[in-house]
């Protein structure tokens, strides 16, 4: 069952978010695109008190529930998250990706941490005066799509009872914001037993300013240029024993390890798809607005054979947008009702990545030379769109997951 009715409280929140997106983010979108390593301080400072208040309320509920946090009824927090991400990305995705909060690191703690760890690590997002960020590091120079081949190691020092991390992670979103510019953390995936493959992979909460952790300056990127993307190196970085997410016993069954990483994606892929949909909607609206100024308006009543080429293109763009958005809502709805959504999460992410790439390309094409120029936003939207085809599993990897699930193949049988 999909309920398309958005609760009134959420509608009001969406209206407020739209104001931030249209009045704070959109007017500065070009500036931060052209000043890649500057932080969008107006957005960050405006949104942080709101995020902290929401986190505070969530933390109070969590504390009240104690060790039995299972809620009755639907978890509308996921729907709320997806709708707000869509709206903020409509404003400007680069700035949205700098949003303070637990981010991907928080998804990982939720997916793989014990209740005690959730209380301990997530409290800072409800309490700190200044903005705080979380991040997650899986990707390495030789371990991208096949991240089970990661080489970053975590070795237990029995004398101090600490994990010692060594290795390098690349392309980490909010890596500097979480580890150097705030009191945040990064959830780092590393192996405790390189010979064990997936079974040896665990996740560790590495706090900001941990000695032995070096963050190198960000990439010069094609799109989402305001986003903070860095390389993180670990050289004998020491992490307390209980910062390994899940059980404190590395070999215990309750330590979710690699499975925890996959569960992180169940929530983060619909979030990425929602972000893609925000860009797609922005491109569609922008294109229709500029075409209308030139006197081109789609006549939906016209028989198909009488449509102009431009009208057909616009209708096709809208159809791609709607189908990808519906798939995103379907994957989210499963999360809201606590059902498994591995297949839907990959489906919506793969489809949204493709749809937003095509829609924004078409926008540039339809708008002619100005569409290709820096004077208008269309070319920026096209550049910002492409990342949705890459992070949180590339399109190809998500299609593999979909194919395996539908055809009943194992990872070994279909790779
Ligand atoms: C801006 C940005 C932000 C990022 N943020 C983060 C982050 O916060 N944390 C993090 O851990 N990572 C992050 N990443 C990394 C991202 O998740 C990886 O880039 C992605 O997983 C792909 O890995 P790779 O780049 O090593 O490509 P590769 O794995 O080398 O893939 C290259 C190409 O081969 C294709 N391919 C690979 N294997 C197969 C296969 N079996 N079948 C068919 N095709 C295949 C891929 O789809 C891709 O097109 C980020 C990346 C970018 C660019």
Tab-separated table of C-alpha atoms and ligand atoms in Angstrom:
chain	number	residue	atom	x	y	z
A	1	UNK	CA	0.000	0.000	0.000
A	2	UNK	CA	1.380	3.439	-0.879
A	3	UNK	CA	-0.236	6.370	0.834
A	4	UNK	CA	0.295	9.523	-1.249
A	5	UNK	CA	-1.190	11.764	1.423
A	6	UNK	CA	1.502	13.855	3.092
A	7	UNK	CA	0.651	14.576	6.758
A	8	UNK	CA	-0.161	18.257	7.364
A	9	UNK	CA	2.697	18.755	9.832
A	10	UNK	CA	5.108	17.536	7.180
A	11	UNK	CA	3.528	19.763	4.526
A	12	UNK	CA	4.194	22.800	6.729
A	13	UNK	CA	7.779	21.689	7.224
A	14	UNK	CA	8.156	21.255	3.474
A	15	UNK	CA	6.910	24.809	2.903
A	16	UNK	CA	9.536	26.150	5.324
A	17	UNK	CA	12.210	24.050	3.614
A	18	UNK	CA	11.114	25.380	0.236
A	19	UNK	CA	11.699	28.898	1.526
A	20	UNK	CA	15.243	28.016	2.585
A	21	UNK	CA	15.840	26.234	-0.733
A	22	UNK	CA	14.544	29.075	-2.881
A	23	UNK	CA	15.746	32.068	-0.862
A	24	UNK	CA	18.993	30.915	0.728
A	25	UNK	CA	20.343	28.106	-1.456
A	26	UNK	CA	19.278	28.798	-5.055
A	27	UNK	CA	20.537	32.413	-5.179
A	28	UNK	CA	23.982	31.226	-3.993
A	29	UNK	CA	24.133	28.048	-6.108
A	30	UNK	CA	26.363	29.544	-8.789
A	31	UNK	CA	28.663	31.239	-6.263
A	32	UNK	CA	29.454	27.995	-4.424
A	33	UNK	CA	29.802	26.149	-7.710
A	34	UNK	CA	32.553	28.607	-8.628
A	35	UNK	CA	34.181	28.707	-5.160
A	36	UNK	CA	34.532	24.989	-4.658
A	37	UNK	CA	36.284	24.797	-1.298
A	38	UNK	CA	34.320	27.530	0.465
A	39	UNK	CA	31.647	26.406	2.908
A	40	UNK	CA	28.041	27.578	2.330
A	41	UNK	CA	27.927	29.232	5.741
A	42	UNK	CA	24.546	30.950	5.228
A	43	UNK	CA	22.799	27.599	4.691
A	44	UNK	CA	24.813	25.779	7.374
A	45	UNK	CA	24.199	28.412	10.054
A	46	UNK	CA	20.519	28.693	9.217
A	47	UNK	CA	19.780	24.955	9.148
A	48	UNK	CA	21.884	23.764	12.118
A	49	UNK	CA	19.569	24.982	14.944
A	50	UNK	CA	16.621	23.319	13.167
A	51	UNK	CA	18.473	20.029	12.727
A	52	UNK	CA	19.719	20.081	16.315
A	53	UNK	CA	16.199	20.594	17.668
A	54	UNK	CA	14.895	17.678	15.602
A	55	UNK	CA	17.771	15.503	16.781
A	56	UNK	CA	17.108	16.542	20.369
A	57	UNK	CA	13.491	15.404	20.151
A	58	UNK	CA	14.575	12.115	18.539
A	59	UNK	CA	17.235	11.582	21.207
A	60	UNK	CA	14.699	12.178	23.989
A	61	UNK	CA	12.383	9.571	22.433
A	62	UNK	CA	15.291	7.194	22.122
A	63	UNK	CA	16.304	7.682	25.748
A	64	UNK	CA	12.706	7.243	26.928
A	65	UNK	CA	12.443	4.002	24.984
A	66	UNK	CA	15.669	2.724	26.560
A	67	UNK	CA	16.777	-0.612	25.267
A	68	UNK	CA	13.404	-1.323	23.643
A	69	UNK	CA	13.274	1.341	20.910
A	70	UNK	CA	11.044	-0.615	18.527
A	71	UNK	CA	8.218	1.727	17.720
A	72	UNK	CA	4.678	0.712	16.984
A	73	UNK	CA	3.221	1.833	13.671
A	74	UNK	CA	4.890	3.510	10.720
A	75	UNK	CA	8.237	5.295	11.028
A	76	UNK	CA	7.433	8.487	9.154
A	77	UNK	CA	10.922	9.870	9.830
A	78	UNK	CA	12.132	8.148	6.661
A	79	UNK	CA	9.402	9.718	4.519
A	80	UNK	CA	10.171	13.080	6.053
A	81	UNK	CA	13.855	12.673	5.286
A	82	UNK	CA	13.247	11.776	1.648
A	83	UNK	CA	10.853	14.698	1.063
A	84	UNK	CA	13.167	17.215	2.715
A	85	UNK	CA	16.218	15.946	0.801
A	86	UNK	CA	14.306	16.274	-2.465
A	87	UNK	CA	13.422	19.889	-1.616
A	88	UNK	CA	16.921	20.876	-0.456
A	89	UNK	CA	18.472	19.309	-3.568
A	90	UNK	CA	15.970	21.238	-5.669
A	91	UNK	CA	17.490	24.321	-3.992
A	92	UNK	CA	21.096	23.289	-4.592
A	93	UNK	CA	22.589	19.818	-4.183
A	94	UNK	CA	26.135	20.976	-3.497
A	95	UNK	CA	24.985	23.031	-0.519
A	96	UNK	CA	22.565	20.319	0.651
A	97	UNK	CA	25.512	17.895	0.797
A	98	UNK	CA	27.184	20.284	3.299
A	99	UNK	CA	24.196	20.042	5.621
A	100	UNK	CA	25.304	19.471	9.216
A	101	UNK	CA	24.018	16.317	10.943
A	102	UNK	CA	24.985	12.687	11.278
A	103	UNK	CA	24.672	12.028	7.521
A	104	UNK	CA	25.947	8.751	6.118
A	105	UNK	CA	27.859	8.136	9.371
A	106	UNK	CA	24.520	8.275	11.196
A	107	UNK	CA	22.948	5.793	8.753
A	108	UNK	CA	25.852	3.416	9.519
A	109	UNK	CA	25.484	3.783	13.293
A	110	UNK	CA	21.724	3.176	12.979
A	111	UNK	CA	22.286	0.112	10.795
A	112	UNK	CA	25.198	-1.541	12.592
A	113	UNK	CA	25.412	-0.053	16.110
A	114	UNK	CA	23.975	-1.351	19.382
A	115	UNK	CA	21.341	0.774	21.168
A	116	UNK	CA	24.007	1.906	23.615
A	117	UNK	CA	26.286	2.997	20.775
A	118	UNK	CA	23.469	4.899	19.061
A	119	UNK	CA	22.884	6.900	22.257
A	120	UNK	CA	26.566	7.500	22.740
A	121	UNK	CA	27.608	8.476	19.220
A	122	UNK	CA	24.512	10.331	18.033
A	123	UNK	CA	24.064	12.531	21.136
A	124	UNK	CA	26.457	15.196	19.811
A	125	UNK	CA	24.066	15.962	16.927
A	126	UNK	CA	21.445	16.963	19.500
A	127	UNK	CA	23.664	18.831	21.908
A	128	UNK	CA	26.543	20.730	20.320
A	129	UNK	CA	26.284	24.494	20.065
A	130	UNK	CA	28.212	24.581	16.780
A	131	UNK	CA	27.326	22.531	13.670
A	132	UNK	CA	28.527	18.899	13.689
A	133	UNK	CA	28.921	16.449	10.786
A	134	UNK	CA	29.086	12.677	10.388
A	135	UNK	CA	30.615	10.842	7.417
A	136	UNK	CA	31.252	7.293	6.237
A	137	UNK	CA	34.379	5.901	4.595
A	138	UNK	CA	34.304	2.669	2.611
A	139	UNK	CA	35.931	3.479	-0.750
A	140	UNK	CA	39.685	2.935	-1.211
A	141	UNK	CA	42.028	3.399	-4.185
A	142	UNK	CA	41.689	-0.332	-5.012
A	143	UNK	CA	38.272	-0.996	-3.548
A	144	UNK	CA	35.357	0.935	-5.064
A	145	UNK	CA	32.464	-1.082	-6.417
A	146	UNK	CA	34.014	-4.250	-5.020
A	147	UNK	CA	34.469	-2.827	-1.559
A	148	UNK	CA	34.903	-6.255	0.032
A	149	UNK	CA	38.504	-6.131	-1.232
A	150	UNK	CA	39.312	-3.201	1.063
A	151	UNK	CA	42.778	-3.127	2.591
A	152	UNK	CA	42.405	-0.765	5.531
A	153	UNK	CA	43.159	-2.837	8.618
A	154	UNK	CA	42.053	-2.683	12.242
A	155	UNK	CA	44.298	-4.594	14.642
A	156	UNK	CA	43.484	-4.968	18.317
A	157	UNK	CA	46.226	-3.901	20.703
A	158	UNK	CA	45.620	-6.215	23.692
A	159	UNK	CA	47.659	-4.028	26.039
A	160	UNK	CA	45.679	-0.823	25.570
A	161	UNK	CA	42.468	-2.512	24.355
A	162	UNK	CA	42.358	-0.183	21.350
A	163	UNK	CA	41.944	-0.777	17.632
A	164	UNK	CA	44.849	0.447	15.493
A	165	UNK	CA	43.751	1.587	12.041
A	166	UNK	CA	46.023	1.759	8.987
A	167	UNK	CA	45.047	2.489	5.385
A	168	UNK	CA	43.594	5.067	3.028
A	169	UNK	CA	40.038	6.050	2.094
A	170	UNK	CA	39.219	8.215	-0.918
A	171	UNK	CA	36.276	10.355	-2.145
A	172	UNK	CA	34.835	10.789	1.356
A	173	UNK	CA	31.896	13.197	1.508
A	174	UNK	CA	32.025	15.590	4.497
A	175	UNK	CA	35.306	13.992	5.560
A	176	UNK	CA	36.932	17.292	6.496
A	177	UNK	CA	33.743	18.739	7.995
A	178	UNK	CA	33.324	15.683	10.244
A	179	UNK	CA	36.933	15.066	11.252
A	180	UNK	CA	38.647	18.482	11.165
A	181	UNK	CA	36.030	21.226	11.159
A	182	UNK	CA	33.635	20.001	13.853
A	183	UNK	CA	33.316	17.646	16.784
A	184	UNK	CA	31.916	14.924	14.508
A	185	UNK	CA	32.965	11.425	13.490
A	186	UNK	CA	33.574	9.224	10.493
A	187	UNK	CA	32.435	5.603	10.378
A	188	UNK	CA	35.374	3.765	8.820
A	189	UNK	CA	35.040	0.284	7.351
A	190	UNK	CA	38.162	-1.858	7.838
A	191	UNK	CA	39.130	-5.497	8.006
A	192	UNK	CA	40.118	-7.239	11.221
A	193	UNK	CA	41.158	-10.299	9.197
A	194	UNK	CA	42.258	-9.679	5.573
A	195	UNK	CA	42.087	-13.436	4.767
A	196	UNK	CA	38.434	-13.655	5.806
A	197	UNK	CA	37.063	-11.430	2.979
A	198	UNK	CA	33.641	-10.004	3.788
A	199	UNK	CA	33.502	-11.803	7.129
A	200	UNK	CA	36.490	-9.793	8.365
A	201	UNK	CA	35.006	-6.373	7.604
A	202	UNK	CA	33.818	-4.266	10.554
A	203	UNK	CA	32.989	-0.604	11.075
A	204	UNK	CA	34.634	1.781	13.530
A	205	UNK	CA	33.596	5.190	14.782
A	206	UNK	CA	36.621	7.478	14.432
A	207	UNK	CA	36.181	10.728	16.328
A	208	UNK	CA	37.254	14.133	15.033
A	209	UNK	CA	40.849	15.140	15.755
A	210	UNK	CA	42.006	11.540	16.399
A	211	UNK	CA	45.837	11.429	16.217
A	212	UNK	CA	47.098	9.425	13.211
A	213	UNK	CA	44.211	10.540	10.969
A	214	UNK	CA	45.164	12.871	8.103
A	215	UNK	CA	42.629	14.568	5.856
A	216	UNK	CA	43.964	15.764	2.491
A	217	UNK	CA	42.411	18.637	0.549
A	218	UNK	CA	39.335	17.982	-1.504
A	219	UNK	CA	38.973	16.989	-5.138
A	220	UNK	CA	38.450	19.481	-7.930
A	221	UNK	CA	35.074	18.114	-9.011
A	222	UNK	CA	32.846	18.138	-12.115
A	223	UNK	CA	29.610	18.728	-10.177
A	224	UNK	CA	28.295	19.104	-6.590
A	225	UNK	CA	31.334	21.339	-6.224
A	226	UNK	CA	30.242	22.836	-2.882
A	227	UNK	CA	30.335	19.354	-1.343
A	228	UNK	CA	33.379	18.479	0.804
A	229	UNK	CA	35.110	15.420	-0.755
A	230	UNK	CA	38.463	14.327	0.702
A	231	UNK	CA	41.083	11.613	1.097
A	232	UNK	CA	41.540	10.254	4.638
A	233	UNK	CA	44.714	8.416	5.687
A	234	UNK	CA	45.126	6.357	8.833
A	235	UNK	CA	48.562	5.820	10.263
A	236	UNK	CA	48.432	3.882	13.522
A	237	UNK	CA	45.233	5.749	14.417
A	238	UNK	CA	43.985	4.442	17.765
A	239	UNK	CA	40.280	3.924	18.336
A	240	UNK	CA	38.717	2.772	21.654
A	241	UNK	CA	37.630	-0.887	21.750
A	242	UNK	CA	33.910	-0.123	22.010
A	243	UNK	CA	33.983	2.094	18.909
A	244	UNK	CA	33.596	-0.998	16.740
A	245	UNK	CA	29.926	-0.897	15.746
A	246	UNK	CA	27.804	-3.842	16.830
A	247	UNK	CA	29.056	-6.292	19.371
A	248	UNK	CA	32.276	-5.583	21.229
A	249	UNK	CA	33.304	-9.131	20.379
A	250	UNK	CA	34.780	-9.018	16.851
A	251	UNK	CA	33.852	-12.621	16.093
A	252	UNK	CA	30.434	-12.557	17.683
A	253	UNK	CA	27.453	-13.049	15.389
A	254	UNK	CA	25.891	-9.771	16.501
A	255	UNK	CA	28.704	-7.762	14.950
A	256	UNK	CA	27.065	-7.061	11.639
A	257	UNK	CA	30.266	-6.230	9.758
A	258	UNK	CA	29.786	-6.153	5.994
A	259	UNK	CA	26.060	-6.825	6.402
A	260	UNK	CA	25.894	-3.541	8.341
A	261	UNK	CA	27.384	-1.706	5.347
A	262	UNK	CA	24.737	-3.189	3.076
A	263	UNK	CA	21.972	-2.205	5.524
A	264	UNK	CA	23.319	1.347	5.507
A	265	UNK	CA	22.626	1.414	1.757
A	266	UNK	CA	18.993	0.307	2.242
A	267	UNK	CA	18.309	3.733	3.783
A	268	UNK	CA	20.906	5.817	1.950
A	269	UNK	CA	20.006	4.740	-1.607
A	270	UNK	CA	16.424	6.104	-1.439
A	271	UNK	CA	17.968	9.281	0.042
A	272	UNK	CA	20.314	9.599	-2.952
A	273	UNK	CA	17.431	8.889	-5.327
A	274	UNK	CA	15.427	11.671	-3.629
A	275	UNK	CA	18.328	14.054	-4.085
A	276	UNK	CA	18.469	13.124	-7.781
A	277	UNK	CA	14.744	13.823	-8.027
A	278	UNK	CA	15.217	17.305	-6.552
A	279	UNK	CA	17.708	18.102	-9.332
A	280	UNK	CA	15.420	16.570	-11.964
A	281	UNK	CA	12.464	18.661	-10.797
A	282	UNK	CA	14.612	21.808	-10.768
A	283	UNK	CA	15.761	21.092	-14.352
A	284	UNK	CA	12.225	20.387	-15.544
A	285	UNK	CA	10.798	23.538	-13.975
A	286	UNK	CA	13.707	25.635	-15.220
A	287	UNK	CA	13.334	24.326	-18.773
A	288	UNK	CA	9.567	24.817	-18.841
A	289	UNK	CA	9.918	28.327	-17.471
A	290	UNK	CA	12.522	29.377	-20.041
A	291	UNK	CA	10.593	27.754	-22.904
A	292	UNK	CA	7.384	29.464	-21.760
A	293	UNK	CA	9.201	32.814	-21.920
A	294	UNK	CA	9.900	31.948	-25.571
A	295	UNK	CA	6.248	31.055	-26.113
A	296	UNK	CA	6.640	27.247	-25.995
A	297	UNK	CA	4.106	25.635	-23.640
A	298	UNK	CA	3.131	21.951	-23.659
A	299	UNK	CA	-0.447	21.339	-24.697
A	300	UNK	CA	-1.320	18.078	-22.922
A	301	UNK	CA	-4.668	17.921	-24.704
A	302	UNK	CA	-3.125	17.667	-28.147
A	303	UNK	CA	-3.200	14.236	-29.850
A	304	UNK	CA	0.224	12.586	-29.770
A	305	UNK	CA	0.788	12.814	-33.525
A	306	UNK	CA	0.302	16.600	-33.428
A	307	UNK	CA	2.844	17.287	-30.664
A	308	UNK	CA	5.955	19.240	-31.575
A	309	UNK	CA	9.368	17.650	-31.008
A	310	UNK	CA	9.969	19.948	-28.013
A	311	UNK	CA	6.614	19.019	-26.464
A	312	UNK	CA	7.384	15.321	-26.883
A	313	UNK	CA	10.775	15.784	-25.249
A	314	UNK	CA	9.246	17.608	-22.287
A	315	UNK	CA	6.557	14.970	-21.819
A	316	UNK	CA	9.199	12.235	-22.011
A	317	UNK	CA	11.288	14.060	-19.358
A	318	UNK	CA	8.249	14.325	-17.103
A	319	UNK	CA	7.446	10.631	-17.523
A	320	UNK	CA	11.011	9.665	-16.537
A	321	UNK	CA	10.847	11.966	-13.539
A	322	UNK	CA	7.475	10.638	-12.343
A	323	UNK	CA	8.431	6.967	-12.669
A	324	UNK	CA	11.720	7.449	-10.804
A	325	UNK	CA	9.971	9.451	-8.052
A	326	UNK	CA	7.313	6.748	-7.633
A	327	UNK	CA	10.015	4.075	-7.309
A	328	UNK	CA	11.769	6.237	-4.710
A	329	UNK	CA	8.544	6.535	-2.718
A	330	UNK	CA	8.036	2.776	-2.980
A	331	UNK	CA	11.509	2.078	-1.539
A	332	UNK	CA	10.830	4.647	1.204
A	333	UNK	CA	7.412	3.226	1.992
A	334	UNK	CA	9.022	-0.155	2.740
A	335	UNK	CA	11.323	1.569	5.242
A	336	UNK	CA	8.408	3.435	6.815
A	337	UNK	CA	6.603	0.150	7.452
A	338	UNK	CA	9.771	-1.692	8.551
A	339	UNK	CA	9.904	-4.072	5.582
A	340	UNK	CA	13.039	-5.138	3.730
A	341	UNK	CA	13.699	-2.877	0.736
A	342	UNK	CA	17.032	-4.052	-0.703
A	343	UNK	CA	15.555	-4.592	-4.179
A	344	UNK	CA	13.504	-1.363	-4.218
A	345	UNK	CA	16.421	0.685	-2.839
A	346	UNK	CA	18.683	-0.419	-5.691
A	347	UNK	CA	15.890	-0.096	-8.264
A	348	UNK	CA	15.059	3.487	-7.324
A	349	UNK	CA	18.711	4.503	-7.076
A	350	UNK	CA	19.568	3.040	-10.515
A	351	UNK	CA	16.478	4.516	-12.156
A	352	UNK	CA	16.756	7.937	-10.497
A	353	UNK	CA	20.439	8.199	-11.487
A	354	UNK	CA	19.620	7.437	-15.105
A	355	UNK	CA	16.519	9.656	-15.170
A	356	UNK	CA	18.201	12.730	-13.704
A	357	UNK	CA	21.185	12.359	-16.033
A	358	UNK	CA	18.922	12.177	-19.103
A	359	UNK	CA	16.532	14.906	-17.943
A	360	UNK	CA	19.285	17.419	-17.220
A	361	UNK	CA	21.110	16.629	-20.488
A	362	UNK	CA	17.894	17.158	-22.384
A	363	UNK	CA	17.334	20.452	-20.536
A	364	UNK	CA	20.726	21.733	-21.719
A	365	UNK	CA	19.905	20.570	-25.228
A	366	UNK	CA	16.431	22.153	-25.355
A	367	UNK	CA	17.635	25.485	-24.013
A	368	UNK	CA	20.175	25.963	-26.784
A	369	UNK	CA	23.387	27.984	-26.375
A	370	UNK	CA	22.227	29.650	-23.142
A	371	UNK	CA	21.455	26.223	-21.719
A	372	UNK	CA	25.105	25.357	-22.285
A	373	UNK	CA	26.353	28.625	-20.791
A	374	UNK	CA	27.195	29.587	-17.227
A	375	UNK	CA	24.628	32.347	-17.432
A	376	UNK	CA	21.847	29.869	-16.786
A	377	UNK	CA	21.652	27.034	-14.272
A	378	UNK	CA	20.920	24.199	-16.711
A	379	UNK	CA	24.564	23.232	-17.314
A	380	UNK	CA	25.207	23.207	-13.544
A	381	UNK	CA	22.208	20.964	-12.928
A	382	UNK	CA	23.550	18.584	-15.589
A	383	UNK	CA	26.942	18.451	-13.867
A	384	UNK	CA	25.362	18.025	-10.413
A	385	UNK	CA	23.138	15.214	-11.704
A	386	UNK	CA	25.890	12.791	-12.710
A	387	UNK	CA	27.089	11.950	-9.184
A	388	UNK	CA	23.768	10.189	-8.544
A	389	UNK	CA	24.892	7.568	-11.042
A	390	UNK	CA	28.117	7.013	-9.124
A	391	UNK	CA	27.997	7.186	-5.323
A	392	UNK	CA	26.110	4.783	-3.036
A	393	UNK	CA	26.790	2.104	-5.676
A	394	UNK	CA	27.115	2.925	-9.357
A	395	UNK	CA	24.213	2.365	-11.749
A	396	UNK	CA	25.838	-0.852	-12.975
A	397	UNK	CA	26.267	-2.218	-9.444
A	398	UNK	CA	22.688	-1.397	-8.476
A	399	UNK	CA	21.419	-3.033	-11.670
A	400	UNK	CA	23.444	-6.131	-10.748
A	401	UNK	CA	21.759	-6.202	-7.322
A	402	UNK	CA	18.337	-5.865	-8.982
A	403	UNK	CA	19.125	-8.615	-11.501
A	404	UNK	CA	20.400	-10.987	-8.787
A	405	UNK	CA	17.284	-10.407	-6.676
A	406	UNK	CA	14.841	-10.883	-9.576
A	407	UNK	CA	16.583	-13.828	-11.217
A	408	UNK	CA	17.578	-15.512	-7.960
A	409	UNK	CA	21.327	-15.542	-8.626
A	410	UNK	CA	23.975	-15.434	-5.921
A	411	UNK	CA	26.759	-12.856	-5.857
A	412	UNK	CA	29.133	-15.527	-7.160
A	413	UNK	CA	26.834	-16.538	-10.027
A	414	UNK	CA	26.247	-12.994	-11.321
A	415	UNK	CA	29.067	-10.468	-10.983
B	1	LIG	C1	31.827	13.012	-5.223
B	1	LIG	C2	31.943	11.640	-4.637
B	1	LIG	C3	31.574	11.425	-3.316
B	1	LIG	C4	31.726	10.159	-2.733
B	1	LIG	N1	31.410	9.976	-1.412
B	1	LIG	C5	31.752	8.798	-0.806
B	1	LIG	C6	31.638	8.636	0.615
B	1	LIG	O1	31.168	9.536	1.329
B	1	LIG	N2	32.057	7.473	1.162
B	1	LIG	C7	32.574	6.452	0.431
B	1	LIG	O2	32.953	5.439	0.994
B	1	LIG	N3	32.667	6.558	-0.922
B	1	LIG	C8	32.284	7.707	-1.550
B	1	LIG	N4	32.406	7.852	-2.907
B	1	LIG	C9	32.946	6.746	-3.676
B	1	LIG	C10	31.904	6.077	-4.575
B	1	LIG	O3	31.003	5.358	-3.807
B	1	LIG	C11	32.690	5.216	-5.588
B	1	LIG	O4	33.276	6.118	-6.508
B	1	LIG	C12	31.826	4.213	-6.282
B	1	LIG	O5	31.456	3.220	-5.392
B	1	LIG	C13	32.535	3.560	-7.479
B	1	LIG	O6	33.774	3.088	-7.124
B	1	LIG	P1	35.057	3.445	-8.022
B	1	LIG	O7	35.072	4.924	-8.177
B	1	LIG	O8	36.268	2.810	-7.418
B	1	LIG	O9	34.757	2.828	-9.444
B	1	LIG	P2	35.034	1.339	-9.958
B	1	LIG	O10	34.541	0.346	-8.970
B	1	LIG	O11	36.470	1.254	-10.345
B	1	LIG	O12	34.105	1.297	-11.229
B	1	LIG	C14	34.430	1.924	-12.467
B	1	LIG	C15	33.323	1.604	-13.462
B	1	LIG	O13	33.203	0.174	-13.634
B	1	LIG	C16	31.880	-0.253	-13.374
B	1	LIG	N5	31.894	-1.579	-12.730
B	1	LIG	C17	32.621	-1.966	-11.662
B	1	LIG	N6	32.335	-3.253	-11.350
B	1	LIG	C18	31.405	-3.669	-12.251
B	1	LIG	C19	30.703	-4.910	-12.464
B	1	LIG	N7	30.900	-5.971	-11.682
B	1	LIG	N8	29.827	-4.968	-13.489
B	1	LIG	C20	29.601	-3.903	-14.309
B	1	LIG	N9	30.243	-2.707	-14.158
B	1	LIG	C21	31.127	-2.599	-13.134
B	1	LIG	C22	31.311	0.779	-12.410
B	1	LIG	O14	29.899	0.795	-12.452
B	1	LIG	C23	31.925	2.068	-12.951
B	1	LIG	O15	31.171	2.532	-14.023
B	1	LIG	C24	32.226	9.084	-3.527
B	1	LIG	C25	32.551	9.308	-4.865
B	1	LIG	C26	32.434	10.549	-5.417
B	1	LIG	C27	32.837	10.747	-6.854
